[in-house]
Coordinates of C-alpha atoms (C1' of nucleotides) in Angstrom, one line a residue:
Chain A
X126 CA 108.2 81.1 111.1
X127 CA 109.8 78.1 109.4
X128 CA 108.1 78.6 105.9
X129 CA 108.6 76.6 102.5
X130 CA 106.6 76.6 100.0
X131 CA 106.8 76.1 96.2
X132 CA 106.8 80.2 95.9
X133 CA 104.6 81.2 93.5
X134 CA 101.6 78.7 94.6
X135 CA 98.7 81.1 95.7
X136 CA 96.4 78.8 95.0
X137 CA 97.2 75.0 95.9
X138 CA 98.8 73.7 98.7
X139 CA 101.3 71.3 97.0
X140 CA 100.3 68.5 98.8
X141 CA 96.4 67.4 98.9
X142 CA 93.6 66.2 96.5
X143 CA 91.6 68.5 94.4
X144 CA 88.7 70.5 96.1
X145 CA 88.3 73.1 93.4
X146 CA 85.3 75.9 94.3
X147 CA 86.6 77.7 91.4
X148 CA 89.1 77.4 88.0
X149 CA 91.5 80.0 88.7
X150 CA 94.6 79.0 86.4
X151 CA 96.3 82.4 87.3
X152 CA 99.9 83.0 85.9
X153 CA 98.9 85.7 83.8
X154 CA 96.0 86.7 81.2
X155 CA 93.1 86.7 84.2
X156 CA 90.6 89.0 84.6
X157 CA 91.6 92.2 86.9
X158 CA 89.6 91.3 89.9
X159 CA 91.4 88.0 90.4
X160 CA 94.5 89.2 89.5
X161 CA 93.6 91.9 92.1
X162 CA 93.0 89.3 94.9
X163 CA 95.5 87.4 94.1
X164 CA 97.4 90.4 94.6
X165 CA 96.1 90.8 98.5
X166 CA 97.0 87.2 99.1
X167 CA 99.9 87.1 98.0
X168 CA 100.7 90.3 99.9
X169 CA 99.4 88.9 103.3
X170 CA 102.2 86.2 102.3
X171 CA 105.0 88.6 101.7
X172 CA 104.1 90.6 104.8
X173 CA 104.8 87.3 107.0
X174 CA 107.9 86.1 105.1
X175 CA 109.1 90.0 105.4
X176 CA 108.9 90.1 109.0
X177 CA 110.2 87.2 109.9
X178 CA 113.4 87.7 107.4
X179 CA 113.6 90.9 110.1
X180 CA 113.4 89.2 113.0
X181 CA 116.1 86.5 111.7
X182 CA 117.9 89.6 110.9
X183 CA 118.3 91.6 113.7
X184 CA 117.6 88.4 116.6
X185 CA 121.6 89.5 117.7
X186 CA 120.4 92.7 118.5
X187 CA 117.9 91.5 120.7
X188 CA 115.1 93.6 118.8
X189 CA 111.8 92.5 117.6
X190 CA 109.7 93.1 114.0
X191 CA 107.3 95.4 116.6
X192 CA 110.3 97.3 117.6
X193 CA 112.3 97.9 114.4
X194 CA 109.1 98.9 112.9
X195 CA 109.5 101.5 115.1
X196 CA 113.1 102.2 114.9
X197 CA 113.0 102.2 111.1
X198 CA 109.9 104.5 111.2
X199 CA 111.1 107.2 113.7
X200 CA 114.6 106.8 111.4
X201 CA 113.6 107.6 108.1
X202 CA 111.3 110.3 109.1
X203 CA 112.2 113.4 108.1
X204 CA 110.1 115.4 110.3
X205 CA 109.8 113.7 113.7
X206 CA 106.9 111.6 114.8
X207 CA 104.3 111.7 117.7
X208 CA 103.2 108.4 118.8
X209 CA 99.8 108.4 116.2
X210 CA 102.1 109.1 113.5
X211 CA 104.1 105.9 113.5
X212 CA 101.0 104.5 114.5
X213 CA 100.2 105.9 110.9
X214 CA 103.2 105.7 109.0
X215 CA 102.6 101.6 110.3
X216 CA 99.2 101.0 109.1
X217 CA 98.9 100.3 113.2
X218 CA 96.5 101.5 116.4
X219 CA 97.4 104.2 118.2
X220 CA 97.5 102.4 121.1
X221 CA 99.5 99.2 119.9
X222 CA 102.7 101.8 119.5
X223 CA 101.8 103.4 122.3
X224 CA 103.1 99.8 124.1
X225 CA 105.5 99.1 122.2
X226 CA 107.0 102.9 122.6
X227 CA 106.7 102.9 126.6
X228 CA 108.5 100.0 126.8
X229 CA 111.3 100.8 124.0
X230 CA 111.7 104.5 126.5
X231 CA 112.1 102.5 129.9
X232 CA 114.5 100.1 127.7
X233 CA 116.5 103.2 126.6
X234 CA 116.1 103.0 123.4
X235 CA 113.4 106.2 122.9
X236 CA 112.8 109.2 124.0
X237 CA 109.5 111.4 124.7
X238 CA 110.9 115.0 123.5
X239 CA 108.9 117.9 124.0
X240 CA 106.5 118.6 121.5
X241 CA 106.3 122.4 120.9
X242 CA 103.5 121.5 118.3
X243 CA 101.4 119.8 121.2
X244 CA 101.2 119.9 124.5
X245 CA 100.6 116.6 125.4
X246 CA 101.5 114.4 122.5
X247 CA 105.9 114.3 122.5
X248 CA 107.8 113.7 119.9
X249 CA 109.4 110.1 119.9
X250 CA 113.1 110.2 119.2
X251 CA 116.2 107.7 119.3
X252 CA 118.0 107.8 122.0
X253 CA 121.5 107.5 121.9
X254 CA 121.7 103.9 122.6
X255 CA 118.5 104.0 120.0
X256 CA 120.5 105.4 117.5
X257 CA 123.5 102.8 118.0
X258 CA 121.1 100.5 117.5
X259 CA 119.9 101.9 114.0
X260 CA 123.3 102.1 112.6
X261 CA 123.7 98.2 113.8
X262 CA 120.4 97.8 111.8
X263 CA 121.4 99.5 109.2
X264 CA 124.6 97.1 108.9
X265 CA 122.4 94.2 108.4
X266 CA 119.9 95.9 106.5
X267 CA 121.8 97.8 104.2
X268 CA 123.2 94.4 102.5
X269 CA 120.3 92.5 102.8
X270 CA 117.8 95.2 100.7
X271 CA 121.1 95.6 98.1
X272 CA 121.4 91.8 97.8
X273 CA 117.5 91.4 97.4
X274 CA 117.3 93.7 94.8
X275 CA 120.4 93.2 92.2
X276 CA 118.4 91.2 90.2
X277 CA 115.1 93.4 89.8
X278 CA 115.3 96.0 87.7
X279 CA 114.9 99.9 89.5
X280 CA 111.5 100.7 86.9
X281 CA 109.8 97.4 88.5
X282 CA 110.2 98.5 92.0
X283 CA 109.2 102.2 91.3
X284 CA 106.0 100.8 89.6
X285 CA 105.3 98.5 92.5
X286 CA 105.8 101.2 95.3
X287 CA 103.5 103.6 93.1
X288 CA 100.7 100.5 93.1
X289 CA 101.2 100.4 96.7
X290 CA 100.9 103.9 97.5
X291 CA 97.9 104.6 95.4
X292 CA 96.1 101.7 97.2
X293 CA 97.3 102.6 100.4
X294 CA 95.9 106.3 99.5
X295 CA 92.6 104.5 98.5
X296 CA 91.9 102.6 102.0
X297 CA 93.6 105.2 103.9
Chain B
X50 CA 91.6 100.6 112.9
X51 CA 91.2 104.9 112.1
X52 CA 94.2 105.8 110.0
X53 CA 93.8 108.8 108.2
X54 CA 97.3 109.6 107.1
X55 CA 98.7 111.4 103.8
X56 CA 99.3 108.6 101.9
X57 CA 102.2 108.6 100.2
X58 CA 104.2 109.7 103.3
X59 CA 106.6 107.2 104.3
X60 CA 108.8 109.9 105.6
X61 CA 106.6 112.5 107.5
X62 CA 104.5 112.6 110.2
X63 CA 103.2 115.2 108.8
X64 CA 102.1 117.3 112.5
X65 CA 106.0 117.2 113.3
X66 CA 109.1 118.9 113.1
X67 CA 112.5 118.2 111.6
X68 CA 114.7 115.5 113.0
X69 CA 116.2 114.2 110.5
X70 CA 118.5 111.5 110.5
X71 CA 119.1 110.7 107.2
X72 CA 118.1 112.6 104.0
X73 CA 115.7 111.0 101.5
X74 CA 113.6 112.4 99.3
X75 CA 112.3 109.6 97.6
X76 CA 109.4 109.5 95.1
X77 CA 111.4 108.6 92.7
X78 CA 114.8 108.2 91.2
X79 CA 116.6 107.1 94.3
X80 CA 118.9 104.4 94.9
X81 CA 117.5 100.8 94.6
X82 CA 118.3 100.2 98.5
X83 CA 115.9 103.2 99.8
X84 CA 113.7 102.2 97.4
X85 CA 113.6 98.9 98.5
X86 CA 113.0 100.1 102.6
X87 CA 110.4 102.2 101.5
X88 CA 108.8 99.6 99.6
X89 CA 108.6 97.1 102.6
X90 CA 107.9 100.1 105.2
X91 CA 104.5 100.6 102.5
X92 CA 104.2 96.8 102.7
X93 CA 103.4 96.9 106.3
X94 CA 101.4 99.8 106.2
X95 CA 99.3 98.4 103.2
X96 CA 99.3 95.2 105.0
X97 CA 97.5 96.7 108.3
X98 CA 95.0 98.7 105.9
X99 CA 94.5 95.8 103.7
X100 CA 93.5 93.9 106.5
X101 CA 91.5 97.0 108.1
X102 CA 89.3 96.6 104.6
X103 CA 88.1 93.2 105.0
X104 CA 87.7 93.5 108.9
X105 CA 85.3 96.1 108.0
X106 CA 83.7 94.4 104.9
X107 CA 83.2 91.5 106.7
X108 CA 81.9 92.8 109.8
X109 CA 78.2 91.9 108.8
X110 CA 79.4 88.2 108.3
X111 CA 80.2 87.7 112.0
X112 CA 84.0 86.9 110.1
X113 CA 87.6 88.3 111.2
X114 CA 90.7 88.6 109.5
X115 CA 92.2 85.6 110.7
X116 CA 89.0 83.7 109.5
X117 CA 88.7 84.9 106.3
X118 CA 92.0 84.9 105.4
X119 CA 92.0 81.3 106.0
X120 CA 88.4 80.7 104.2
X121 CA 89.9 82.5 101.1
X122 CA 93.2 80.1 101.1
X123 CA 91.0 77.1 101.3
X124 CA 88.3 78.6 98.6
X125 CA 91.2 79.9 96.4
X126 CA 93.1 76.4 96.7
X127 CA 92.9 74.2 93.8
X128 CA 94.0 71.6 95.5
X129 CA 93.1 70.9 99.0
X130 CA 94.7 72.0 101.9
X131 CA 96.3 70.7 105.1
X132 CA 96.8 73.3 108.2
X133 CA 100.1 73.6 107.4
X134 CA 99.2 74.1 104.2
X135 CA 97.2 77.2 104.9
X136 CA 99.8 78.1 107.1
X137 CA 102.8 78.6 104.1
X138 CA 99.7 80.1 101.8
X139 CA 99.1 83.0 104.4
X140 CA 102.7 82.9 105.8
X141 CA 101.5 82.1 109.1
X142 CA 102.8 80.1 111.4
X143 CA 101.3 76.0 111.1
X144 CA 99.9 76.5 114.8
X145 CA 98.0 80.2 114.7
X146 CA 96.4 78.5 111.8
X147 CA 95.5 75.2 113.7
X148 CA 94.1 77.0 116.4
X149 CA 91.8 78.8 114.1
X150 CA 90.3 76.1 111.8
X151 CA 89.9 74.4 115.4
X152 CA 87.3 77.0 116.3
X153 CA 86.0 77.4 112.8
X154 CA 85.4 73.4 112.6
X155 CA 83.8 74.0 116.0
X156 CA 81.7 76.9 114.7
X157 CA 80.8 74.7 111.8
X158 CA 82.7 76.6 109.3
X159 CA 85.2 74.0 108.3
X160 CA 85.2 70.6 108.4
X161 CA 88.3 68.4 108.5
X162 CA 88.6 65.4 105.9
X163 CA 90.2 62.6 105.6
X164 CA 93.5 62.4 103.6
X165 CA 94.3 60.0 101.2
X166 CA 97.9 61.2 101.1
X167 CA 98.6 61.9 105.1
X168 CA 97.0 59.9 107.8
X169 CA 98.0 62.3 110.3
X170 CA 97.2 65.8 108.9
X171 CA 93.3 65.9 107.8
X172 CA 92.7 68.0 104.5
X173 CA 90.1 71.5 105.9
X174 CA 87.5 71.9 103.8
X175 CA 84.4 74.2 103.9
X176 CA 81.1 72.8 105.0
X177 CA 77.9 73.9 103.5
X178 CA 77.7 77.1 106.6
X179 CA 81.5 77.8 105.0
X180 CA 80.7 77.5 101.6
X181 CA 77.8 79.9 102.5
X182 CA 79.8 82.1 104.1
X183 CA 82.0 81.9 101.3
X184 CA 79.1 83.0 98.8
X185 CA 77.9 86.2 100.9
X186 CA 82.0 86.9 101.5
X187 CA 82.1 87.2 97.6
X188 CA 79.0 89.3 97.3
X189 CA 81.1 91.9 99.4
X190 CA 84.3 91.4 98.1
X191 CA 84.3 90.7 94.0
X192 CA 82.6 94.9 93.7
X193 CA 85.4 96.1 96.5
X194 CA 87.9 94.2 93.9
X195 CA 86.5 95.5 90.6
X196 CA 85.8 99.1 92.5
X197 CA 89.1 99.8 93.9
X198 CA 91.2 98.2 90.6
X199 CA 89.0 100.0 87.7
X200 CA 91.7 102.6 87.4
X201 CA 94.7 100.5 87.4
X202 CA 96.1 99.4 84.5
X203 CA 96.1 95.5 84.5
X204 CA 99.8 95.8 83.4
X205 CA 100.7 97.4 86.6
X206 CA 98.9 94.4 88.3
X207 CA 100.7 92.0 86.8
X208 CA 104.0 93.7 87.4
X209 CA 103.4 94.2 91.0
X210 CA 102.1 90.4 91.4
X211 CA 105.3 88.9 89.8
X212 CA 107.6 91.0 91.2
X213 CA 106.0 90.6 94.5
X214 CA 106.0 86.2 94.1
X215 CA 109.7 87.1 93.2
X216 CA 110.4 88.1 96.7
X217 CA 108.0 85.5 98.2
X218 CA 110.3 82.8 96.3
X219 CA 113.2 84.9 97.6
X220 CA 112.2 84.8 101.3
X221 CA 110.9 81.2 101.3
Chain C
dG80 C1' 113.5 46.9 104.9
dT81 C1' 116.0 50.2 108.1
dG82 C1' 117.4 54.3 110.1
dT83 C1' 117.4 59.1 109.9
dA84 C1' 115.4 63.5 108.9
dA85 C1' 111.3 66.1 108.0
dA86 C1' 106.5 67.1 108.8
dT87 C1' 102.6 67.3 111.8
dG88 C1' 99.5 67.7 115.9
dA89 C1' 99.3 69.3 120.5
dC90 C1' 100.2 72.2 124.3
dA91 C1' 102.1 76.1 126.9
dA92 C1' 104.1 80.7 127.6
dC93 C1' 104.5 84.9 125.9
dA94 C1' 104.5 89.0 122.6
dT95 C1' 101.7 91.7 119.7
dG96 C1' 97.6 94.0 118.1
dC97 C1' 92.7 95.4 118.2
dT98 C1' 88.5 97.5 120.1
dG99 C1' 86.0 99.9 123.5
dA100 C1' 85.7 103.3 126.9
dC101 C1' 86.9 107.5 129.3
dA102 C1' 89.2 111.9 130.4
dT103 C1' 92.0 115.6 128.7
dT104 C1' 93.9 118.5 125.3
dA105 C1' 93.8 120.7 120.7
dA106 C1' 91.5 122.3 116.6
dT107 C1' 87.6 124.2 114.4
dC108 C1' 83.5 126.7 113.6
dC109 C1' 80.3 130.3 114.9
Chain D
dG208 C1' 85.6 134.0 123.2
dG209 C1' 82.6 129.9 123.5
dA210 C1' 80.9 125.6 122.0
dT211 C1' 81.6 121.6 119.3
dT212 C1' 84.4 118.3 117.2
dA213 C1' 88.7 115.8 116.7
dA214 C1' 93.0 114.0 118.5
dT215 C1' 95.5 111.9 122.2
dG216 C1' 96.9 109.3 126.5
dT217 C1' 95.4 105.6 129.3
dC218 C1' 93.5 101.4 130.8
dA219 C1' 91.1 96.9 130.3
dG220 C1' 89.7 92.8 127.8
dC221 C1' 90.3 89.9 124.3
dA222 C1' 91.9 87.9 119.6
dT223 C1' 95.8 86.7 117.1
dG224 C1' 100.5 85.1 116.2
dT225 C1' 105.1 83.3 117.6
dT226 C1' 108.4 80.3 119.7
dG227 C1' 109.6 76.3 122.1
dT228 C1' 108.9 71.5 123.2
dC229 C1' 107.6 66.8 122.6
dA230 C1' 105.4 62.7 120.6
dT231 C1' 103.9 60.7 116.4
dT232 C1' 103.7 60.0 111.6
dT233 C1' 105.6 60.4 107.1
dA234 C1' 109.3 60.9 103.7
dC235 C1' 113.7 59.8 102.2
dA236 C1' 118.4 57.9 101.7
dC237 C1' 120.9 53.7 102.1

DNA sequence: GTGTAAATGACAACATGCTGACATTAATCC
DNA sequence: GGATTAATGTCAGCATGTTGTCATTTACAC
C-alpha cells in the first residue's frame, strides 16, 4: 500500500493550499457528530493500514488479507461456521467467501464438512495443511498484536471493542 | 450487503456446532493479545457495515462508497488535497484513488486545480455539481451521525478516536 | 548547482467484492 | 401437512483496489 502520512491528520493533506468547506479544528472538545465522523474516517483509514500490515505479515506464507480473513475467522470460532457465517462474522457477501472458500478447498487449505444442522450448507473447516498454516500465522501474529499493544492500556481497548460492537449491533 | 448477524459474536456462527480450536471467551477480562484480534476481526466487520450504511444512505445521490469516501476527504480537508493525498487520508492506494476522481472530474464532480506547490500533481477540488452533492450528502448524513451517537457518551468517542489514530500512527 | 532519492501520473494485469438473478433447501406459520 | 417466507448455492456482470512498471517531476543531501 506504501502509506505515510503525518498520522493523526484526518483532515488536511499535508501538502496543498487551503480549501476549507468547513472549520473543523478536531483534536478534542467537538461536537459528537464530528467527532463521530471523524471516527468513520479515521476507521476507513485503519481498516487499509490493518490489512496491509497483514498482508506484509504473512506475504511468506503465500496467503492473502481475503484469505486469512478467512483463516482467522473459521480459527477463533468456537462453534464452526457455514459459508454465510464468515460471510457474517466478516461484515462480507455471501457470495464473496463463497470465492474465496472454493478456491482455499481446491488449494487444500479448507474443507466442506458435513453439516448435520443443514443439508446443503457444510461446515468450513481447516484442513490439515489449513491448520499448519494457522499456527504459522499465529507465530507472526501472536508478536505483532503483543508488540502493538504494550503501550495501550487493557481499559482503552475493552472500551474501544465495546464502541465497536455496539455500532456494529446498530448497522447490523 | 444483508448481514443480519448477533452482534457481538466474533466467535460464533451462531447456526453451527463446536469445533473449537482454541478456547476464548472473550467479552471481557482477557489477555491484551485476543483482545487485540478480536478488536481488528470487529474492525473489518465494522468496516464492511460502515461502508454498507453509506452505500445505502447514498443510494438516492447516484454516489458509491468509493465516491463518497473521497468527496468527504476533500470536503473534510482543511487544506487541499492531491490524489495521493486522498489516497494516505482513506488509506487507499494513490492509483484506486486516481482512477476515481478521473471519472468523478469526468462526471463533473471534481475538478482538478492548479498547484502552486506541485506542478505535476493538480490539487482535486469540488465543483459546484460536487459541492452540491456535498450539501444533499450532508442532509443524509449529519441526522444518521447525531441518530446513531445520541447514546454514546462523547468520552467513549474520544477514547476510541485516539486510541484508534494511535494505531494509524503505528501502522503508517 | 549537481546528483540521488522520493513522489507522482499513467498504464496493465490481476484479485477482491458487490449486486442481481435464479433454483433449491430449510424454516415458519397456519 | 401445506403454503409461504427465508436462507443458501451458483453464476454473471461489473466496480473497486492492489501490485508492478516506467517516465517525469520534485525534494533533498552534498
Amino acid at each position: 500500500m506504501a502509506l505515510s502520512a503525518p498520522a493523526n491528520m484526518p483532515l488536511c493533506g499535508g501538502d496543498q493550499i487551503p480549501v476549507r468547506l468547513e472549520k473543523r479544528e478536531v483534536p478534542v472538545h467537538s461536537p459528537k457528530r464530528v467527532l463521530f465522523l471523524d471516527l468513520v474516517l479515521s476507521l476507513f483509514r485503519l481498516n487499509g493500514l490493518l490489512i496491509a500490515e497483514g498482508d506484509a505479515m504473512t506475504k511468506q506464507l503465500g496467503l492473502t488479507h481475503a484469505r486469512w480473513k478467512v483463516i482467522g475467522a473459521i480459527a477463533l470460532s468456537s462453534a464452526g461456521l457455514t459459508v454465510p457465517g464468515i460471510a457474517r462474522v466478516l461484515g462480507q457477501s455471501r457470495q464473496a467467501v463463497q470465492r474465496i472458500t472454493d478456491v482455499m478447498v481446491e488449494d487444500g487449505l479448507l474443507l466442506y464438512t458435513e453439516n448435520p444442522k443443514h443439508k446443503r450448507s457444510a461446515l468450513v473447516t481447516l484442513s490439515e495443511d489449513g491448520k499448519e498454516t494457522y499456527n504459522m500465522l499465529r507465530e507472526v501474529q501472536d508478536p505483532w498484536a503483543i508488540e502493538n499493544t504494550e503501550d495501550i492500556p487493557t481499559e482503552e481497548l475493552e472500551t474501544t471493542l465495546r464502541l465497536v460492537r455496539r455500532l456494529i449491533k446498530k448497522f447490523n
